[in-house]
Amino acid sequence: MSSSVSNATSVPRATHVLPAGSWQQERAEGVITLTFDDRHRRRRMMADDAGRAFLLDLPAATVLRHDDGLALEDGGIIRVAARDEAVADASTATVAGRLRLAWHLGNRHIAIQVLDDSTIRIRDDPVMTAMLRDLGASVTRRLAPFDPEPGAYASHGHPTPNATSGDG
């Protein structure tokens, strides 16, 4: 066992996730800001943005979403925030154009985030942004949080009772 995990008994332990919108954010004792890749975890020593250490100890690997809460055994909550990362926002003038973009991205298994104004956000990728422009999209590259759609078989990115049953 690694020393970081063996020393974990002296730090708070986050044992389950409170989905965004299901808890009062003012109850948060801290915030941890992570990229999308760093928000897919099960068990790991972590530190919130103020440097307070805690052990993330979930029953299964879980995608943590922006504004989820990590419930600590002592009753505290740490809010999860999506860190700014390199993204590309694509939009078109028509719904049909946006559907075409989504179809082509989905056909390539590219994770997307659909923004409130129907803009499609992807991780910044020169090949994909060129394809989107070729399809008629206006593409803006920027630094912003990336919180992609969880997918048709996910349940808010959190484990479900049948998630690991193998009953596919």
C-alpha positions as YAML, in Angstrom:
chain: A
units: angstrom
residues:
- id: 1
  name: MET
  ca: [0.00, 0.00, 0.00]
- id: 2
  name: SER
  ca: [1.36, 3.43, -0.88]
- id: 3
  name: SER
  ca: [2.26, 5.77, 1.93]
- id: 4
  name: SER
  ca: [-0.26, 8.37, 0.72]
- id: 5
  name: VAL
  ca: [-3.12, 5.89, 1.15]
- id: 6
  name: SER
  ca: [-1.80, 4.37, 4.39]
- id: 7
  name: ASN
  ca: [-1.60, 7.86, 5.93]
- id: 8
  name: ALA
  ca: [-5.16, 8.57, 4.80]
- id: 9
  name: THR
  ca: [-6.65, 7.64, 8.18]
- id: 10
  name: SER
  ca: [-5.70, 11.08, 9.50]
- id: 11
  name: VAL
  ca: [-7.51, 13.00, 6.74]
- id: 12
  name: PRO
  ca: [-11.21, 13.32, 5.95]
- id: 13
  name: ARG
  ca: [-12.65, 10.68, 3.62]
- id: 14
  name: ALA
  ca: [-15.12, 11.48, 0.80]
- id: 15
  name: THR
  ca: [-17.24, 8.37, 0.37]
- id: 16
  name: HIS
  ca: [-20.03, 9.38, -1.98]
- id: 17
  name: VAL
  ca: [-21.05, 11.99, -4.53]
- id: 18
  name: LEU
  ca: [-23.96, 14.40, -4.18]
- id: 19
  name: PRO
  ca: [-25.12, 15.17, -7.74]
- id: 20
  name: ALA
  ca: [-25.18, 18.83, -8.79]
- id: 21
  name: GLY
  ca: [-28.50, 20.40, -7.88]
- id: 22
  name: SER
  ca: [-29.27, 17.88, -5.13]
- id: 23
  name: TRP
  ca: [-27.48, 19.73, -2.34]
- id: 24
  name: GLN
  ca: [-27.08, 23.31, -1.07]
- id: 25
  name: GLN
  ca: [-23.79, 24.72, -2.34]
- id: 26
  name: GLU
  ca: [-23.47, 27.11, 0.59]
- id: 27
  name: ARG
  ca: [-22.82, 24.00, 2.73]
- id: 28
  name: ALA
  ca: [-19.52, 23.42, 0.92]
- id: 29
  name: GLU
  ca: [-16.48, 23.62, 3.20]
- id: 30
  name: GLY
  ca: [-14.15, 23.80, 0.23]
- id: 31
  name: VAL
  ca: [-13.82, 23.57, -3.53]
- id: 32
  name: ILE
  ca: [-11.66, 21.31, -5.67]
- id: 33
  name: THR
  ca: [-11.10, 22.54, -9.24]
- id: 34
  name: LEU
  ca: [-10.21, 19.78, -11.72]
- id: 35
  name: THR
  ca: [-9.92, 19.23, -15.47]
- id: 36
  name: PHE
  ca: [-12.32, 16.77, -17.06]
- id: 37
  name: ASP
  ca: [-9.66, 14.02, -17.10]
- id: 38
  name: ASP
  ca: [-8.96, 14.57, -13.39]
- id: 39
  name: ARG
  ca: [-12.69, 14.28, -12.60]
- id: 40
  name: HIS
  ca: [-12.82, 10.54, -13.38]
- id: 41
  name: ARG
  ca: [-11.69, 8.89, -10.16]
- id: 42
  name: ARG
  ca: [-12.41, 6.24, -7.54]
- id: 43
  name: ARG
  ca: [-9.75, 6.32, -4.82]
- id: 44
  name: ARG
  ca: [-7.07, 8.96, -4.54]
- id: 45
  name: MET
  ca: [-5.49, 11.36, -2.10]
- id: 46
  name: MET
  ca: [-6.52, 14.86, -3.11]
- id: 47
  name: ALA
  ca: [-6.38, 18.41, -1.82]
- id: 48
  name: ASP
  ca: [-9.01, 21.10, -2.23]
- id: 49
  name: ASP
  ca: [-8.12, 24.50, -3.67]
- id: 50
  name: ALA
  ca: [-7.11, 25.75, -0.19]
- id: 51
  name: GLY
  ca: [-4.68, 22.84, 0.22]
- id: 52
  name: ARG
  ca: [-6.74, 20.76, 2.68]
- id: 53
  name: ALA
  ca: [-6.06, 17.07, 2.06]
- id: 54
  name: PHE
  ca: [-8.77, 14.42, 1.85]
- id: 55
  name: LEU
  ca: [-9.10, 10.88, 0.57]
- id: 56
  name: LEU
  ca: [-11.53, 10.34, -2.29]
- id: 57
  name: ASP
  ca: [-12.79, 6.82, -1.57]
- id: 58
  name: LEU
  ca: [-15.75, 6.00, -3.81]
- id: 59
  name: PRO
  ca: [-17.21, 2.51, -4.37]
- id: 60
  name: ALA
  ca: [-16.53, 2.69, -8.13]
- id: 61
  name: ALA
  ca: [-14.73, 4.91, -10.63]
- id: 62
  name: THR
  ca: [-16.99, 7.91, -11.11]
- id: 63
  name: VAL
  ca: [-17.11, 10.93, -13.39]
- id: 64
  name: LEU
  ca: [-17.39, 13.96, -11.14]
- id: 65
  name: ARG
  ca: [-19.50, 16.71, -12.70]
- id: 66
  name: HIS
  ca: [-19.24, 20.47, -12.23]
- id: 67
  name: ASP
  ca: [-21.04, 21.44, -8.98]
- id: 68
  name: ASP
  ca: [-21.23, 17.87, -7.64]
- id: 69
  name: GLY
  ca: [-20.51, 17.61, -3.93]
- id: 70
  name: LEU
  ca: [-18.06, 15.17, -2.36]
- id: 71
  name: ALA
  ca: [-19.66, 14.05, 0.90]
- id: 72
  name: LEU
  ca: [-17.16, 13.63, 3.73]
- id: 73
  name: GLU
  ca: [-17.74, 11.08, 6.50]
- id: 74
  name: ASP
  ca: [-17.80, 13.88, 9.08]
- id: 75
  name: GLY
  ca: [-20.75, 15.54, 7.29]
- id: 76
  name: GLY
  ca: [-18.74, 18.12, 5.38]
- id: 77
  name: ILE
  ca: [-18.98, 18.66, 1.63]
- id: 78
  name: ILE
  ca: [-16.37, 19.66, -0.94]
- id: 79
  name: ARG
  ca: [-17.75, 21.19, -4.15]
- id: 80
  name: VAL
  ca: [-16.31, 19.99, -7.47]
- id: 81
  name: ALA
  ca: [-15.58, 22.71, -10.04]
- id: 82
  name: ALA
  ca: [-14.57, 22.21, -13.66]
- id: 83
  name: ARG
  ca: [-11.18, 23.80, -14.38]
- id: 84
  name: ASP
  ca: [-10.69, 25.92, -17.50]
- id: 85
  name: GLU
  ca: [-9.00, 23.95, -20.28]
- id: 86
  name: ALA
  ca: [-8.44, 24.34, -24.03]
- id: 87
  name: VAL
  ca: [-11.79, 23.95, -25.78]
- id: 88
  name: ALA
  ca: [-13.38, 24.85, -29.10]
- id: 89
  name: ASP
  ca: [-16.95, 26.17, -29.32]
- id: 90
  name: ALA
  ca: [-18.77, 25.49, -32.59]
- id: 91
  name: SER
  ca: [-22.03, 27.02, -33.75]
- id: 92
  name: THR
  ca: [-24.08, 27.31, -36.90]
- id: 93
  name: ALA
  ca: [-26.98, 29.52, -37.93]
- id: 94
  name: THR
  ca: [-29.44, 26.63, -38.15]
- id: 95
  name: VAL
  ca: [-30.62, 23.76, -35.99]
- id: 96
  name: ALA
  ca: [-29.96, 21.38, -38.90]
- id: 97
  name: GLY
  ca: [-26.37, 22.62, -39.05]
- id: 98
  name: ARG
  ca: [-25.85, 21.98, -35.33]
- id: 99
  name: LEU
  ca: [-27.38, 18.52, -35.65]
- id: 100
  name: ARG
  ca: [-24.98, 17.79, -38.52]
- id: 101
  name: LEU
  ca: [-22.03, 18.87, -36.35]
- id: 102
  name: ALA
  ca: [-23.22, 16.69, -33.46]
- id: 103
  name: TRP
  ca: [-23.68, 13.70, -35.78]
- id: 104
  name: HIS
  ca: [-20.17, 13.99, -37.22]
- id: 105
  name: LEU
  ca: [-18.60, 14.40, -33.76]
- id: 106
  name: GLY
  ca: [-20.60, 11.49, -32.35]
- id: 107
  name: ASN
  ca: [-19.64, 9.32, -35.31]
- id: 108
  name: ARG
  ca: [-16.02, 9.91, -34.24]
- id: 109
  name: HIS
  ca: [-16.80, 9.27, -30.54]
- id: 110
  name: ILE
  ca: [-15.78, 12.83, -29.61]
- id: 111
  name: ALA
  ca: [-17.05, 13.99, -26.22]
- id: 112
  name: ILE
  ca: [-19.24, 17.09, -26.54]
- id: 113
  name: GLN
  ca: [-20.82, 19.59, -24.22]
- id: 114
  name: VAL
  ca: [-24.00, 21.31, -25.41]
- id: 115
  name: LEU
  ca: [-24.14, 24.85, -24.03]
- id: 116
  name: ASP
  ca: [-27.38, 26.67, -23.16]
- id: 117
  name: ASP
  ca: [-27.28, 28.62, -26.45]
- id: 118
  name: SER
  ca: [-26.94, 25.32, -28.43]
- id: 119
  name: THR
  ca: [-23.24, 25.89, -29.07]
- id: 120
  name: ILE
  ca: [-21.31, 22.61, -29.17]
- id: 121
  name: ARG
  ca: [-18.12, 22.55, -27.08]
- id: 122
  name: ILE
  ca: [-15.32, 20.02, -27.64]
- id: 123
  name: ARG
  ca: [-11.76, 19.71, -26.43]
- id: 124
  name: ASP
  ca: [-9.55, 21.82, -28.65]
- id: 125
  name: ASP
  ca: [-8.29, 19.53, -31.41]
- id: 126
  name: PRO
  ca: [-6.93, 20.94, -34.70]
- id: 127
  name: VAL
  ca: [-8.30, 18.06, -36.80]
- id: 128
  name: MET
  ca: [-11.79, 18.30, -35.29]
- id: 129
  name: THR
  ca: [-11.92, 22.10, -35.48]
- id: 130
  name: ALA
  ca: [-10.91, 21.94, -39.16]
- id: 131
  name: MET
  ca: [-13.67, 19.38, -39.79]
- id: 132
  name: LEU
  ca: [-16.22, 21.60, -38.01]
- id: 133
  name: ARG
  ca: [-15.20, 24.61, -40.11]
- id: 134
  name: ASP
  ca: [-15.44, 22.47, -43.27]
- id: 135
  name: LEU
  ca: [-19.00, 21.63, -42.20]
- id: 136
  name: GLY
  ca: [-19.83, 25.35, -42.05]
- id: 137
  name: ALA
  ca: [-19.41, 26.01, -38.33]
- id: 138
  name: SER
  ca: [-18.08, 29.13, -36.74]
- id: 139
  name: VAL
  ca: [-15.41, 27.87, -34.30]
- id: 140
  name: THR
  ca: [-13.97, 29.82, -31.38]
- id: 141
  name: ARG
  ca: [-11.02, 28.42, -29.45]
- id: 142
  name: ARG
  ca: [-10.83, 29.44, -25.79]
- id: 143
  name: LEU
  ca: [-10.04, 28.40, -22.24]
- id: 144
  name: ALA
  ca: [-13.23, 27.36, -20.46]
- id: 145
  name: PRO
  ca: [-14.60, 24.54, -18.31]
- id: 146
  name: PHE
  ca: [-15.33, 21.28, -20.17]
- id: 147
  name: ASP
  ca: [-18.22, 19.25, -18.79]
- id: 148
  name: PRO
  ca: [-19.31, 16.91, -21.60]
- id: 149
  name: GLU
  ca: [-22.54, 14.99, -21.91]
- id: 150
  name: PRO
  ca: [-22.38, 11.78, -19.86]
- id: 151
  name: GLY
  ca: [-23.67, 9.56, -22.67]
- id: 152
  name: ALA
  ca: [-26.78, 7.48, -23.23]
- id: 153
  name: TYR
  ca: [-25.81, 4.69, -20.83]
- id: 154
  name: ALA
  ca: [-24.60, 6.87, -17.97]
- id: 155
  name: SER
  ca: [-26.56, 8.03, -14.96]
- id: 156
  name: HIS
  ca: [-25.23, 11.55, -14.36]
- id: 157
  name: GLY
  ca: [-21.77, 10.04, -14.49]
- id: 158
  name: HIS
  ca: [-22.30, 8.23, -11.21]
- id: 159
  name: PRO
  ca: [-22.38, 4.47, -10.66]
- id: 160
  name: THR
  ca: [-25.72, 2.72, -10.90]
- id: 161
  name: PRO
  ca: [-26.63, -0.62, -9.31]
- id: 162
  name: ASN
  ca: [-26.25, -2.40, -12.66]
- id: 163
  name: ALA
  ca: [-23.22, -0.42, -13.86]
- id: 164
  name: THR
  ca: [-20.77, -3.25, -13.19]
- id: 165
  name: SER
  ca: [-23.10, -6.23, -13.26]
- id: 166
  name: GLY
  ca: [-21.96, -7.42, -16.67]
- id: 167
  name: ASP
  ca: [-25.59, -7.88, -17.70]
- id: 168
  name: GLY
  ca: [-24.98, -5.49, -20.65]
...
